[in-house]
CSV table of C-alpha atoms in Angstrom, one decimal:
chain,number,residue,atom,x,y,z
A,1,MET,CA,-43.8,35.8,49.3
A,2,SER,CA,-42.4,36.4,45.9
A,3,TRP,CA,-38.6,36.0,46.1
A,4,ARG,CA,-36.8,38.7,44.3
A,5,SER,CA,-33.0,39.0,43.9
A,6,LEU,CA,-30.2,41.3,42.9
A,7,PHE,CA,-31.1,40.2,39.4
A,8,PHE,CA,-34.7,41.2,39.9
A,9,SER,CA,-35.5,44.1,42.2
A,10,SER,CA,-32.2,45.8,43.2
A,11,LEU,CA,-31.2,46.8,39.6
A,12,VAL,CA,-33.0,50.1,39.4
A,13,ALA,CA,-32.6,52.8,36.8
A,14,SER,CA,-30.5,55.9,37.2
A,15,ASN,CA,-33.8,57.6,37.9
A,16,ALA,CA,-34.8,55.8,41.0
A,17,SER,CA,-38.5,56.2,40.3
A,18,ALA,CA,-38.4,54.2,37.0
A,19,GLU,CA,-38.0,50.5,36.6
A,20,PRO,CA,-35.6,49.5,33.9
A,21,SER,CA,-36.7,47.4,30.9
A,22,ARG,CA,-35.3,43.9,31.4
A,23,PHE,CA,-34.2,41.5,28.7
A,24,VAL,CA,-33.1,37.9,28.9
A,25,VAL,CA,-31.2,35.7,26.3
A,26,ALA,CA,-31.0,32.0,27.2
A,27,ILE,CA,-28.7,29.9,25.0
A,28,GLY,CA,-28.7,26.1,25.4
A,29,SER,CA,-26.7,23.8,23.1
A,30,ASN,CA,-26.9,20.1,23.7
A,31,VAL,CA,-24.9,19.6,20.5
A,32,GLY,CA,-21.2,20.6,20.5
A,33,ASP,CA,-18.4,19.5,18.3
A,34,PRO,CA,-18.6,16.1,16.5
A,35,GLU,CA,-16.3,14.6,19.1
A,36,ASP,CA,-18.4,16.0,22.1
A,37,VAL,CA,-20.7,13.6,23.8
A,38,PRO,CA,-24.1,15.4,23.5
A,39,LEU,CA,-25.3,17.1,26.6
A,40,GLN,CA,-28.7,16.1,28.0
A,41,PHE,CA,-30.0,19.1,29.8
A,42,ALA,CA,-28.4,22.3,28.3
A,43,GLN,CA,-31.6,23.3,26.6
A,44,ASP,CA,-33.7,22.5,29.7
A,45,ASP,CA,-31.4,24.6,31.9
A,46,ALA,CA,-31.6,27.5,29.4
A,47,ARG,CA,-35.4,27.3,29.4
A,48,ARG,CA,-35.6,27.2,33.2
A,49,PHE,CA,-33.3,30.2,33.4
A,50,ALA,CA,-35.4,32.3,31.0
A,51,SER,CA,-38.7,31.1,32.6
A,52,LEU,CA,-37.5,32.2,36.1
A,53,PHE,CA,-36.8,35.7,34.9
A,54,VAL,CA,-40.2,36.0,33.1
A,55,GLU,CA,-41.9,34.6,36.2
A,56,LEU,CA,-40.2,36.6,38.9
A,57,GLY,CA,-37.7,39.0,37.3
A,58,GLY,CA,-39.9,41.5,35.5
A,59,VAL,CA,-38.9,40.3,32.0
A,60,ALA,CA,-41.9,40.6,29.6
A,61,SER,CA,-42.3,37.4,27.5
A,62,GLY,CA,-41.7,39.4,24.4
A,63,GLN,CA,-38.3,40.4,25.8
A,64,SER,CA,-37.2,36.9,26.3
A,65,VAL,CA,-35.1,35.2,23.7
A,66,MET,CA,-34.3,31.4,23.7
A,67,LEU,CA,-31.8,29.9,21.3
A,68,PHE,CA,-31.5,26.1,21.2
A,69,ASP,CA,-28.8,24.3,19.3
A,70,GLN,CA,-28.1,27.3,17.1
A,71,PRO,CA,-24.7,27.8,15.5
A,72,ALA,CA,-22.4,30.7,16.5
A,73,PRO,CA,-23.4,33.0,13.5
A,74,VAL,CA,-27.1,32.8,14.5
A,75,VAL,CA,-26.3,33.5,18.2
A,76,GLU,CA,-24.1,36.4,17.2
A,77,ALA,CA,-26.7,37.9,15.0
A,78,SER,CA,-29.4,37.5,17.7
A,79,LEU,CA,-27.2,39.3,20.2
A,80,ARG,CA,-26.4,42.1,17.7
A,81,ASP,CA,-30.1,42.6,17.0
A,82,LEU,CA,-30.9,42.7,20.7
A,83,SER,CA,-28.0,45.2,21.4
A,84,ALA,CA,-29.5,47.5,18.7
A,85,HIS,CA,-33.0,47.2,20.3
A,86,ILE,CA,-31.5,48.0,23.8
A,87,ALA,CA,-29.8,51.0,22.3
A,88,ARG,CA,-33.1,52.3,20.9
A,89,THR,CA,-34.7,51.6,24.3
A,90,VAL,CA,-32.1,53.7,26.1
A,91,ALA,CA,-32.2,56.5,23.5
A,92,GLY,CA,-35.9,56.7,24.2
A,93,GLY,CA,-35.2,57.5,27.8
A,94,ASP,CA,-35.6,54.1,29.5
A,95,ALA,CA,-32.8,52.3,31.4
A,96,ALA,CA,-32.2,48.6,30.5
A,97,VAL,CA,-30.8,45.5,32.2
A,98,LEU,CA,-29.7,42.5,30.2
A,99,TYR,CA,-29.4,38.9,31.5
A,100,VAL,CA,-27.6,36.3,29.3
A,101,TYR,CA,-27.3,32.6,30.1
A,102,VAL,CA,-25.3,30.0,28.1
A,103,SER,CA,-25.1,26.2,28.7
A,104,ALA,CA,-22.9,24.4,26.3
A,105,HIS,CA,-19.8,22.4,25.8
A,106,ALA,CA,-16.6,24.4,25.8
A,107,LYS,CA,-12.9,24.0,25.8
A,108,ALA,CA,-10.1,26.5,26.5
A,109,GLY,CA,-12.5,29.4,26.6
A,110,VAL,CA,-14.3,28.6,23.4
A,111,LEU,CA,-18.0,27.6,23.3
A,112,HIS,CA,-19.0,24.7,21.1
A,113,LEU,CA,-22.4,25.6,19.5
A,114,ALA,CA,-23.9,23.1,17.1
A,115,GLY,CA,-20.7,22.3,15.4
A,116,THR,CA,-19.4,25.9,15.4
A,117,HIS,CA,-17.2,27.9,17.8
A,118,LEU,CA,-17.8,31.1,19.8
A,119,PRO,CA,-15.0,32.3,22.0
A,120,ILE,CA,-16.2,33.4,25.4
A,121,ASP,CA,-14.4,36.7,25.1
A,122,ARG,CA,-16.4,37.3,21.9
A,123,LEU,CA,-19.6,36.6,23.8
A,124,ARG,CA,-18.5,39.2,26.4
A,125,ALA,CA,-18.0,41.7,23.7
A,126,LEU,CA,-21.4,41.0,22.1
A,127,THR,CA,-23.1,41.4,25.4
A,128,GLU,CA,-21.6,44.9,26.1
A,129,THR,CA,-24.6,47.0,25.3
A,130,ALA,CA,-26.2,50.3,26.1
A,131,ALA,CA,-27.8,48.6,29.1
A,132,GLN,CA,-27.1,49.9,32.6
A,133,LEU,CA,-26.1,46.4,33.6
A,134,GLU,CA,-25.4,43.1,31.9
A,135,ILE,CA,-25.2,39.9,33.9
A,136,VAL,CA,-23.7,37.0,31.9
A,137,VAL,CA,-23.8,33.5,33.2
A,138,VAL,CA,-21.8,30.8,31.4
A,139,ASP,CA,-22.3,27.2,32.5
A,140,SER,CA,-19.7,25.1,30.7
A,141,CYS,CA,-16.3,23.4,31.1
A,142,ASP,CA,-13.4,25.8,31.1
A,143,SER,CA,-15.7,28.8,31.2
A,144,GLY,CA,-13.3,30.7,33.5
A,145,ALA,CA,-10.7,30.6,30.8
A,146,GLY,CA,-12.7,33.5,29.2
A,147,VAL,CA,-12.1,35.7,32.1
A,148,ALA,CA,-8.4,35.3,32.7
A,149,MET,CA,-6.6,38.4,33.9
A,150,LYS,CA,-4.4,40.2,31.4
A,151,GLY,CA,-1.6,42.1,33.2
A,152,GLY,CA,-3.6,43.1,36.3
A,153,ALA,CA,-3.4,42.1,39.9
A,154,PRO,CA,-6.3,41.3,42.3
A,155,GLY,CA,-7.2,44.2,44.7
A,156,PRO,CA,-8.6,43.9,48.1
A,157,ALA,CA,-12.1,42.4,48.6
A,158,PHE,CA,-15.0,44.9,48.8
A,159,ALA,CA,-18.7,44.8,49.5
A,160,ILE,CA,-21.0,45.3,46.5
A,161,ASP,CA,-23.4,48.2,47.2
A,162,LEU,CA,-26.9,47.7,45.8
A,163,MET,CA,-28.3,51.0,47.0
A,164,PRO,CA,-30.3,53.4,44.9
A,165,ASP,CA,-28.4,53.5,41.6
A,166,GLY,CA,-27.5,49.9,41.7
A,167,PRO,CA,-24.4,48.3,40.0
A,168,LYS,CA,-23.4,49.3,36.5
A,169,GLY,CA,-21.4,47.5,33.9
A,170,GLN,CA,-21.0,43.8,33.2
A,171,VAL,CA,-21.0,41.0,35.7
A,172,PHE,CA,-19.6,37.7,34.4
A,173,ILE,CA,-20.4,34.5,36.3
A,174,SER,CA,-18.8,31.3,35.2
A,175,SER,CA,-19.5,27.8,36.5
A,176,SER,CA,-15.9,26.6,36.2
A,177,GLY,CA,-12.3,27.8,36.1
A,178,PRO,CA,-9.8,27.2,33.4
A,179,SER,CA,-9.3,23.5,32.7
A,180,GLU,CA,-12.1,22.7,35.2
A,181,PRO,CA,-15.1,20.6,34.2
A,182,ALA,CA,-18.8,21.5,34.6
A,183,GLN,CA,-21.2,18.7,35.5
A,184,GLU,CA,-24.6,17.5,34.5
A,185,TRP,CA,-26.4,15.3,37.1
A,186,LEU,CA,-29.0,12.8,36.0
A,187,SER,CA,-30.6,13.0,39.4
A,188,LEU,CA,-31.1,16.7,39.0
A,189,ARG,CA,-32.1,16.5,35.4
A,190,GLY,CA,-29.8,19.4,34.8
A,191,SER,CA,-26.5,21.1,35.5
A,192,LEU,CA,-25.3,21.1,39.1
A,193,PHE,CA,-24.2,24.7,38.9
A,194,THR,CA,-27.4,26.0,37.3
A,195,HIS,CA,-29.6,23.9,39.6
A,196,HIS,CA,-28.1,25.7,42.6
A,197,LEU,CA,-28.0,29.1,40.9
A,198,LEU,CA,-31.7,29.0,40.3
A,199,ALA,CA,-32.4,27.6,43.8
A,200,GLY,CA,-30.4,30.5,45.2
A,201,LEU,CA,-32.3,33.0,43.2
A,202,ARG,CA,-35.6,31.6,44.3
A,203,GLY,CA,-34.6,32.3,47.9
A,204,ASP,CA,-32.2,29.7,49.2
A,205,ALA,CA,-29.4,32.3,49.0
A,206,ASP,CA,-31.3,34.9,51.0
A,207,ALA,CA,-29.0,34.7,54.1
A,208,ASP,CA,-30.5,37.7,55.9
A,209,GLY,CA,-34.2,36.8,55.1
A,210,ASP,CA,-35.0,40.2,53.6
A,211,GLY,CA,-36.6,38.8,50.4
A,212,GLN,CA,-33.7,39.8,48.2
A,213,VAL,CA,-30.5,38.0,47.1
A,214,THR,CA,-27.5,40.2,46.7
A,215,LEU,CA,-24.4,39.4,44.7
A,216,SER,CA,-22.4,38.7,47.9
A,217,GLU,CA,-25.2,36.3,49.1
A,218,GLY,CA,-25.3,34.6,45.7
A,219,TYR,CA,-21.6,34.1,45.6
A,220,GLY,CA,-21.6,32.9,49.2
A,221,TYR,CA,-24.3,30.4,48.5
C-alpha cells in the first residue's frame, strides 16, 4: 500500500475532478550565526522531507526546490520566484498546493540562515501565495515565537473537515514554542521532530487505518 496523507491525497482542487499542481520547497541550514554551533542534520532532514513528497506526494521532481546553507536574500528570492510561478499556474486554470519546510537555528522567532536572518513572520508572508493551500513546517528552536497571537483569543476546538474541497489557506506547523528548544538526535541522524513527522506521514499516524493521515491524526501523533 502507498501511504498517502492529508498532505498528499486529501488536498483536492476546487474542481473535485482535477488534481492540484503540487510544489515543495525544502530549506536546510546547518550554518547559522557565528556563535551558533553548526547543526549536523538540517540539510539531511530537508532532503528527506522533499524526497518524501516527490516519492509519495505527487510533487514532480521539477517542482521540488532544495536550498542548503543559503543566506536569507537567496531564500527570499527563491520564494518570490516560486510565488510568481504558482500565480501563473493558477491563472492558467490549475489549482496549486505548496509545501515549505525549514530546518535551521533560530532565536526569538528569527531564523539564522548562513550568517543572515529571516524572521519567521517574514517567511509566512513570503509563503502566502495564490495556492489553494500552503503548509509551512518550521523545525527550529523558538519556532512558535513566529505564531504568537496578536490581540486574539482562542476559540473552541473544532474538527478539520477534509471533504471534497479540502482545507484552504495556510497551515503553519512549528516544532517548538516560544523559548523552547528543538533537538537533533545522533541516534536518529536527524531532528526528533522531523523524524516523527515523516514517520507519521508514511503511515504511523494513520489511526483509523484508512490509508490517509488527516491533520487531526497528525497532530495527535
